[in-house]
Structure formats: C-alpha cells, structure tokens
PDB file of C-alpha atoms in Angstrom:
ATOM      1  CA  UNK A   1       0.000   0.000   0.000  1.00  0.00           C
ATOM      2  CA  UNK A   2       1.236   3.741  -0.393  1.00  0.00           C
ATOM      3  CA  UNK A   3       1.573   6.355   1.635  1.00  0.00           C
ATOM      4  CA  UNK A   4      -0.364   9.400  -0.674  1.00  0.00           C
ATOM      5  CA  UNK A   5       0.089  12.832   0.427  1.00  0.00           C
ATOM      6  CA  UNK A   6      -2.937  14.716  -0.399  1.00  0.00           C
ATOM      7  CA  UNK A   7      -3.557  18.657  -0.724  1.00  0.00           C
ATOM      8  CA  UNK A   8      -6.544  20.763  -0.880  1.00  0.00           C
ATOM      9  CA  UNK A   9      -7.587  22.803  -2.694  1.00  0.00           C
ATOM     10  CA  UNK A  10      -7.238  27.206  -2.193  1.00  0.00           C
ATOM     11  CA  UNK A  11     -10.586  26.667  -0.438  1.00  0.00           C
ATOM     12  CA  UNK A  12      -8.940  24.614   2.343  1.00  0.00           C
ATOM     13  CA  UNK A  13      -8.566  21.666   3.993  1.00  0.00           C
ATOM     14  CA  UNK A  14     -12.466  21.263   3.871  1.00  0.00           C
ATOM     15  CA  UNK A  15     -14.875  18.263   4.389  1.00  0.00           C
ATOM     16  CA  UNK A  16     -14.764  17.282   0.996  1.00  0.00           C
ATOM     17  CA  UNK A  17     -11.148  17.197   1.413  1.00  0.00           C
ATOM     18  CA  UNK A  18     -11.128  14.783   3.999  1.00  0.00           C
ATOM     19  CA  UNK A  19     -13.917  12.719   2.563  1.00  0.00           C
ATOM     20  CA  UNK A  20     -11.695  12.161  -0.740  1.00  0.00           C
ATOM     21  CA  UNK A  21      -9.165  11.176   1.502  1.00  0.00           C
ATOM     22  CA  UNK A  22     -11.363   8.630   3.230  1.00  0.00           C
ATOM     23  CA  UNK A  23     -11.512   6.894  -0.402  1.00  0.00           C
ATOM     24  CA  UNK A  24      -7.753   6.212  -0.097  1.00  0.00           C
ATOM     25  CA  UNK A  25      -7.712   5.234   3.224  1.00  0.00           C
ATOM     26  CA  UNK A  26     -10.802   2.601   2.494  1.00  0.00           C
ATOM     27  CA  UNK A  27      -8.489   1.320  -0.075  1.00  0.00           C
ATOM     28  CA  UNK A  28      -5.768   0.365   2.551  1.00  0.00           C
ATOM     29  CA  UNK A  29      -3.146   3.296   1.794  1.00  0.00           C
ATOM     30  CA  UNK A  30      -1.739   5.510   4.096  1.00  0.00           C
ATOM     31  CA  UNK A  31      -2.954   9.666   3.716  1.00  0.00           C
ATOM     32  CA  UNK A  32      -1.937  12.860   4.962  1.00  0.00           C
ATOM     33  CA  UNK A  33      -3.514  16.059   4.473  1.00  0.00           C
ATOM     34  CA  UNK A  34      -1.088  18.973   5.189  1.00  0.00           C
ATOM     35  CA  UNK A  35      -2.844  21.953   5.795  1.00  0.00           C
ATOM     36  CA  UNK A  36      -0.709  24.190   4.056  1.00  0.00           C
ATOM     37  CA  UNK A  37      -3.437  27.591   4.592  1.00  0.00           C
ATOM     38  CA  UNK A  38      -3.592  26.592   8.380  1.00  0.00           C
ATOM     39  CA  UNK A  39      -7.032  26.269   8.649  1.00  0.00           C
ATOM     40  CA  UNK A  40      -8.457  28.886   7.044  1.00  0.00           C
ATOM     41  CA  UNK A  41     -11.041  27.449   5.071  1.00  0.00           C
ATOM     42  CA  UNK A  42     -13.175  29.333   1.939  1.00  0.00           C
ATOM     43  CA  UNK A  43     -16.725  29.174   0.680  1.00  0.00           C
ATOM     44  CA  UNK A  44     -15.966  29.708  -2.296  1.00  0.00           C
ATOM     45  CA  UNK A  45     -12.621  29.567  -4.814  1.00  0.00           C
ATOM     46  CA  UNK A  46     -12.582  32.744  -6.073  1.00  0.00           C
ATOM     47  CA  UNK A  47     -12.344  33.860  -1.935  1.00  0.00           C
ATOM     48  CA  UNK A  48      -9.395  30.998  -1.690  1.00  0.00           C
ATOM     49  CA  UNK A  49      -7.688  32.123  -4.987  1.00  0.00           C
ATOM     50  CA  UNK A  50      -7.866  35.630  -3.312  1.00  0.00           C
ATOM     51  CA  UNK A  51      -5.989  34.420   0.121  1.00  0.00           C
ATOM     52  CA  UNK A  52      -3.418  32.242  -2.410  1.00  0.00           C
ATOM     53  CA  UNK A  53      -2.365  35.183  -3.934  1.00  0.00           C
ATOM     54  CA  UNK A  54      -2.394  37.072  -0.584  1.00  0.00           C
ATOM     55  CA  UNK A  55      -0.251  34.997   1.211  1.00  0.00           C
ATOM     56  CA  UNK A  56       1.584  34.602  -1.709  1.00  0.00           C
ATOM     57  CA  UNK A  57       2.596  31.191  -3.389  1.00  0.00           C
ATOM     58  CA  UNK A  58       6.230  30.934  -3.108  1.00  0.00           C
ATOM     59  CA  UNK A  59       4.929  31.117   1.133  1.00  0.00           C
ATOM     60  CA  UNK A  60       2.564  28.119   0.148  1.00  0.00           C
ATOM     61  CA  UNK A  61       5.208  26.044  -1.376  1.00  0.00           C
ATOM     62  CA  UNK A  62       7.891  26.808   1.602  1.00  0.00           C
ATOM     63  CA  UNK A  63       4.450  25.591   4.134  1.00  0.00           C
ATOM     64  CA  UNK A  64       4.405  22.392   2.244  1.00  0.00           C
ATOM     65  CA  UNK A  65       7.846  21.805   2.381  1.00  0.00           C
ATOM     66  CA  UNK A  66       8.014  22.528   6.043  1.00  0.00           C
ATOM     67  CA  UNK A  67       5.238  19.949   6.564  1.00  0.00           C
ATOM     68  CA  UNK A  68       7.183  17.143   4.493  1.00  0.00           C
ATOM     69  CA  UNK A  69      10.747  17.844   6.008  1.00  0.00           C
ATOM     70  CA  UNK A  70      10.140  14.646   7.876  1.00  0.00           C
ATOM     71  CA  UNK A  71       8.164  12.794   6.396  1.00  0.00           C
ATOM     72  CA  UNK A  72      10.305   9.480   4.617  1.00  0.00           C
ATOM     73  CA  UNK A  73       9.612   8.210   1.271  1.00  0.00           C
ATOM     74  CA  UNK A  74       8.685   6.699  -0.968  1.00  0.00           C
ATOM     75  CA  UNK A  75       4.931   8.518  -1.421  1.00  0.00           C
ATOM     76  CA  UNK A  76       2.609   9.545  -3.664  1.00  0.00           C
ATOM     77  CA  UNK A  77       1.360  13.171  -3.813  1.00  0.00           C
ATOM     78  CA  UNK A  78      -2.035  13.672  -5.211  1.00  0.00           C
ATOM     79  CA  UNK A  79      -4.231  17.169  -4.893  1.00  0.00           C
ATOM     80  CA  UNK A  80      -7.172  18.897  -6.238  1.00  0.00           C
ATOM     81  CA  UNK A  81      -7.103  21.957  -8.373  1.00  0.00           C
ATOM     82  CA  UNK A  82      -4.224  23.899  -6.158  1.00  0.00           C
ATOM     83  CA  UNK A  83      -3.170  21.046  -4.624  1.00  0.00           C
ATOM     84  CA  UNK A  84      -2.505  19.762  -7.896  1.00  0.00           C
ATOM     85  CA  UNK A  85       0.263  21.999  -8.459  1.00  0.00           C
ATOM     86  CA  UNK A  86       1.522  21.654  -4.911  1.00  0.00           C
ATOM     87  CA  UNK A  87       1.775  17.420  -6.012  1.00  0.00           C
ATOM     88  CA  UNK A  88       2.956  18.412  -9.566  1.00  0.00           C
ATOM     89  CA  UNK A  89       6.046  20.224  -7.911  1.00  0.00           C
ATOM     90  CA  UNK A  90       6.987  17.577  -6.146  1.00  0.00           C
ATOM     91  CA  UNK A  91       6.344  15.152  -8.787  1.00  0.00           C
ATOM     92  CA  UNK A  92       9.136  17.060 -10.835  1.00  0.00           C
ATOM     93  CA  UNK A  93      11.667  18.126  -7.772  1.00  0.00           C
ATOM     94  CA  UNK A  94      11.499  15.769  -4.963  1.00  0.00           C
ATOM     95  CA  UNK A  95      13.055  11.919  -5.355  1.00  0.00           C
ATOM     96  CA  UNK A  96      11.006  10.519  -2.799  1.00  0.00           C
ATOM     97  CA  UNK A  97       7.701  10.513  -4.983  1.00  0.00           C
ATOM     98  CA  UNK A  98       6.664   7.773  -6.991  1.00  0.00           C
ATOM     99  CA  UNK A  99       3.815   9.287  -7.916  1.00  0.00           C
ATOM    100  CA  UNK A 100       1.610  12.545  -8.894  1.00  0.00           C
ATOM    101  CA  UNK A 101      -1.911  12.474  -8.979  1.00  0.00           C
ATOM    102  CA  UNK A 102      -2.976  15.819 -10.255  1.00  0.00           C
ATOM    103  CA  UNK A 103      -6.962  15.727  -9.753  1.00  0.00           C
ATOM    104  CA  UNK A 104      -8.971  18.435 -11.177  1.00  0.00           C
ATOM    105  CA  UNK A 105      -6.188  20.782 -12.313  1.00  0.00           C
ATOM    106  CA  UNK A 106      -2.507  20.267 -13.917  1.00  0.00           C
ATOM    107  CA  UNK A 107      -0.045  21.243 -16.635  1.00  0.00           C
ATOM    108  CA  UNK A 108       2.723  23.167 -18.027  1.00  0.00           C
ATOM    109  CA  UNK A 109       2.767  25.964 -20.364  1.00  0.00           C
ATOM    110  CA  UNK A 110       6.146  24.914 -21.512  1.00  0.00           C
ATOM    111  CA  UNK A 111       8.320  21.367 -21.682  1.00  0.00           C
ATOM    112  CA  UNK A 112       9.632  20.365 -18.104  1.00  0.00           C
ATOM    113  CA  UNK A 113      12.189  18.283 -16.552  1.00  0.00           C
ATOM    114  CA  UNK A 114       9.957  14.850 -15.361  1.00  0.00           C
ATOM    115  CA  UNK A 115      11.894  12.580 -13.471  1.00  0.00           C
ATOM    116  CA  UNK A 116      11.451   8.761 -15.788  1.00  0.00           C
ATOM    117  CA  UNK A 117      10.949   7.355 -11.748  1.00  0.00           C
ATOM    118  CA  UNK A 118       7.774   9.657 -11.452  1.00  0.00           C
ATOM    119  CA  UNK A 119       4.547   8.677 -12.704  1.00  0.00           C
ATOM    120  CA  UNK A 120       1.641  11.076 -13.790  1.00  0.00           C
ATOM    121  CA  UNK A 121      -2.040  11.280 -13.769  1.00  0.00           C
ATOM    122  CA  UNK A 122      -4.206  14.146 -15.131  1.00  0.00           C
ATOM    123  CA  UNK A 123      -8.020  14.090 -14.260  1.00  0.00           C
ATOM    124  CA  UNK A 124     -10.032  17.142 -15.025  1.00  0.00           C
ATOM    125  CA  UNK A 125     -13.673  17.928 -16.962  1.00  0.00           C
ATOM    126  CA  UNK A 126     -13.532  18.121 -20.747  1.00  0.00           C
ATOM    127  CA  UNK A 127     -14.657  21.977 -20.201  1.00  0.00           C
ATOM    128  CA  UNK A 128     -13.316  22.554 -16.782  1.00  0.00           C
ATOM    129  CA  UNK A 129     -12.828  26.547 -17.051  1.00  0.00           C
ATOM    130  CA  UNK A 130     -10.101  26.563 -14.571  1.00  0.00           C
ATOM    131  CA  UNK A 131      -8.316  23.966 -16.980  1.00  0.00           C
ATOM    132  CA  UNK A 132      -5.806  25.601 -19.620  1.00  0.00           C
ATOM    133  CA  UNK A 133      -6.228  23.069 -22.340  1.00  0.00           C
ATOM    134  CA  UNK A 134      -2.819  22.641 -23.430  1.00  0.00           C
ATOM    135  CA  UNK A 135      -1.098  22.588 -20.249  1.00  0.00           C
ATOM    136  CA  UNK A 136      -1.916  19.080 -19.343  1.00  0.00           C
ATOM    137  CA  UNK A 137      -0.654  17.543 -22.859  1.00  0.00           C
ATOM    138  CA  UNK A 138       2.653  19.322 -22.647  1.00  0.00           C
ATOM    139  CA  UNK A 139       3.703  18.286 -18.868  1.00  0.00           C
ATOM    140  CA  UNK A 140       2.113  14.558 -20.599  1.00  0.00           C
ATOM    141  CA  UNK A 141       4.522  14.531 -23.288  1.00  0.00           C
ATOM    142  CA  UNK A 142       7.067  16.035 -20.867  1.00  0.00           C
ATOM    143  CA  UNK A 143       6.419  13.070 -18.491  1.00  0.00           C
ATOM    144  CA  UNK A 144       6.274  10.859 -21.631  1.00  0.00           C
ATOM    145  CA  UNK A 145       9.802  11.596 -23.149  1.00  0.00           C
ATOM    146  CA  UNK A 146      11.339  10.825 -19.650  1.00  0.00           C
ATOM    147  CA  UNK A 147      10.462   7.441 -19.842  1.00  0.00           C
ATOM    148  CA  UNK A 148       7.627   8.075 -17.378  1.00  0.00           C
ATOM    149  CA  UNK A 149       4.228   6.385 -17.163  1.00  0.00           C
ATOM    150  CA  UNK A 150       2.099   9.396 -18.262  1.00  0.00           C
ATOM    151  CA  UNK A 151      -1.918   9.421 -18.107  1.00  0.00           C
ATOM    152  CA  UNK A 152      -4.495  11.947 -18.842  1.00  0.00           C
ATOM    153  CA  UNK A 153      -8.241  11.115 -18.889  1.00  0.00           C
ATOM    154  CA  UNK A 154     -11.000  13.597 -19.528  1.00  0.00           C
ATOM    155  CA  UNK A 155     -14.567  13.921 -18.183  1.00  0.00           C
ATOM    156  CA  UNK A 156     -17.654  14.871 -19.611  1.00  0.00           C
ATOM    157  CA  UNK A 157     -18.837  17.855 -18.234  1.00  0.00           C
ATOM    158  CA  UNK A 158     -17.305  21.823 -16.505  1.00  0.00           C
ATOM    159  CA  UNK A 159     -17.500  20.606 -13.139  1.00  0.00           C
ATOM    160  CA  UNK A 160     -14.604  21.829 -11.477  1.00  0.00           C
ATOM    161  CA  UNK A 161     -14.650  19.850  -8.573  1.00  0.00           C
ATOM    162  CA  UNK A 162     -16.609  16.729  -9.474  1.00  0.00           C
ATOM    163  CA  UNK A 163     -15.252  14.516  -7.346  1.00  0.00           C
ATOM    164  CA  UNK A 164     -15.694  16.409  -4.103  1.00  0.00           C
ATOM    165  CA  UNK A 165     -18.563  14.488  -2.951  1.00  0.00           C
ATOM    166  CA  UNK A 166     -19.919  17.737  -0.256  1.00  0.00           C
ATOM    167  CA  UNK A 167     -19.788  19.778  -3.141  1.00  0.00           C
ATOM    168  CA  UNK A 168     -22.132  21.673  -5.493  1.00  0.00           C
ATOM    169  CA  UNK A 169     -19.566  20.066  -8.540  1.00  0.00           C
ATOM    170  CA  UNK A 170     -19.686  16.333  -7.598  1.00  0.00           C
ATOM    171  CA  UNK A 171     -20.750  14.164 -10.626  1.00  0.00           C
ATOM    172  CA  UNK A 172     -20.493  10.461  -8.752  1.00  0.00           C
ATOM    173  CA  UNK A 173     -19.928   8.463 -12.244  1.00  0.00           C
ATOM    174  CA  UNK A 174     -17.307  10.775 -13.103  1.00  0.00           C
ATOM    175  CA  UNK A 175     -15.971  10.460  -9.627  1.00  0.00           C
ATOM    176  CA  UNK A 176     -16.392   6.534  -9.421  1.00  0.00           C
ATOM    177  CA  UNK A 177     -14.180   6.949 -12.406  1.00  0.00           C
ATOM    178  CA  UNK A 178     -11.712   9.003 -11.494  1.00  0.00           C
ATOM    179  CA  UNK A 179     -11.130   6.859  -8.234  1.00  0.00           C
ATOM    180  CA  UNK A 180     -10.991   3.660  -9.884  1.00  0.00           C
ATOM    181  CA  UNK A 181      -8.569   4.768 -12.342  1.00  0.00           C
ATOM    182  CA  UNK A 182      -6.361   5.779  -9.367  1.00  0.00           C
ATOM    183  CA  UNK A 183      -6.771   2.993  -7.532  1.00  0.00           C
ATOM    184  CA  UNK A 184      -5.522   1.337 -10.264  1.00  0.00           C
ATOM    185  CA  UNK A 185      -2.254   3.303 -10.387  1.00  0.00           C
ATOM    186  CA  UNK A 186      -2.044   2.862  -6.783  1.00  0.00           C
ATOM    187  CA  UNK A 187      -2.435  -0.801  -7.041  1.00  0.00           C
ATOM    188  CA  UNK A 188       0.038  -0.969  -9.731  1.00  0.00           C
ATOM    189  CA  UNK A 189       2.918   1.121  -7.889  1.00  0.00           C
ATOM    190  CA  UNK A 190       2.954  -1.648  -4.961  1.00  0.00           C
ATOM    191  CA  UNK A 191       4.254  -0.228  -1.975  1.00  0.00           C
ATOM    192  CA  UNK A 192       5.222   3.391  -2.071  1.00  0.00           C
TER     193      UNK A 192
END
C-alpha cells in the first residue's frame, strides 16, 4: 500500500477534502492532508484564490515543504485543483515521490524536466474553465519523453470539482471513475 500525500484545494482543507481522503484510506493506503493555509477554510474559490495570492505562493510552497521535512519516502502526492500543483512540484523536484496524482487541475505551459521514476495522472472535466487546455498535454509529453508512465483522462462535463462528494460540482460516475482509475495506479505502484 502507499503512503499518498494529499492537498486541498485554495478553499482549504475542507470536508470534501477529507472525505476524498477517506476513499484512499478505504483502499488500505496511508494519507496525509497537510494543511498548508492553516485552517483557514473558503466558501468559495474565487475567496481561496484571493488568500493564495495574498499569502503569496512561493509562502505556500515553503508551508508544504516545512510539513514534508520529515516525512520518509517513498509517497505519492495527489491534490485537487491547487493542490494539484503543490503534487505536480513535487512530482518534478522531490526523489522521494513515486507518484503525482494531479486531480482536477494540472499542466505546463512549456516542456519540463519529469523525473522517468515519477509517474503522472491528469483528471479534469472536458470543459473545466479553470483547466488551460494545453497545459496538461505538454507536462504529458514532458512526463512521456522521460520514460515516465504518463496518463491523462477527460470527463464529460465543466464541473470543477466533481469529485468532491460535499460539493455543489460532484458528478459520482465521473468520480467513481476518477477513483478507480487511481486505484488502479495505486495498485500498480505496490508499496510506495
């Protein structure tokens, strides 16, 4: 089983949060949930985007790595929409992950440096509007010409957060989806 490192969203380490969390944990793995916006919590993401840019995102990143200093790998780091980027960073820059599970968000406008030892997953709506269409293909390819397993699946729909099962977003088939397909990665990756 793996230990998956999970981040929220800029709304916060919310019930939703925790509840997607909960779907790992049935599954036998191992989750934390840093709260890397300690505890403030937002009803809606334009109000979280706000206090991201407030407290700035470089201060974000340095929160996350502050929170992981001891934690020992190998993990998996999976997040929704800004929590995506948090796992996509350390997909890229830190050895210890085997894994990153970008739910709801990801990409690159330009090629990257993907570790071949990394594996990537892209989930997001077809018409997601907080989804830059051709970010996620180019950190794919990126991921792709490392040697890297490299995923990307689409869902119908603009639901942001459709697998957030307390939220307005959640789409359950799209979500049932989603989680079996990363299941399936986790199941594949062994112990991590």
């Amino acid at each position: 089983m793996s230990h998956v490192i999970f981040f929220h969203s800029a709304v916060g380490l919310t019930d939703g949060v925790h509840a997607m969390a909960q779907v790992l944990r049935d599954a036998g793995h191992t989750v934390t949930t840093p709260d890397y916006y300690d505890g403030r919590t937002f009803d809606t993401a334009e109000a979280g985007v706000a206090h991201r840019d407030e407290v700035g995102f470089r201060t974000l990143v340095d929160r996350v790595t502050d929170a992981l200093a001891d934690v020992e790998g190998p993990f998996v780091a999976a997040g929704i929409s800004l929590g995506a980027a948090m796992a996509q960073r350390l997909g890229k820059k830190d050895p210890r992950t085997r894994a990153a599970l970008l739910l709801h968000a990801g990409g690159e406008a330009k090629p990257v440096d993907w570790p071949a030892t990394c594996a990537l997953q892209i989930h997001h709506s077809v018409d997601d509007p907080w989804v830059d269409e051709s970010a996620p293909e180019t950190l794919l390819r990126s991921a792709a010409r490392a040697g890297a397993r490299a995923e990307h699946y689409l869902y119908p729909g603009d639901q942001h957060l459709f697998a957030d099962p307390t939220g307005r977003d959640y789409v359950k088939e799209s979500a049932d989806l989603l989680w079996g397909r990363v299941l399936g990665l986790l199941d594949d990756l062994g112990d991590a």
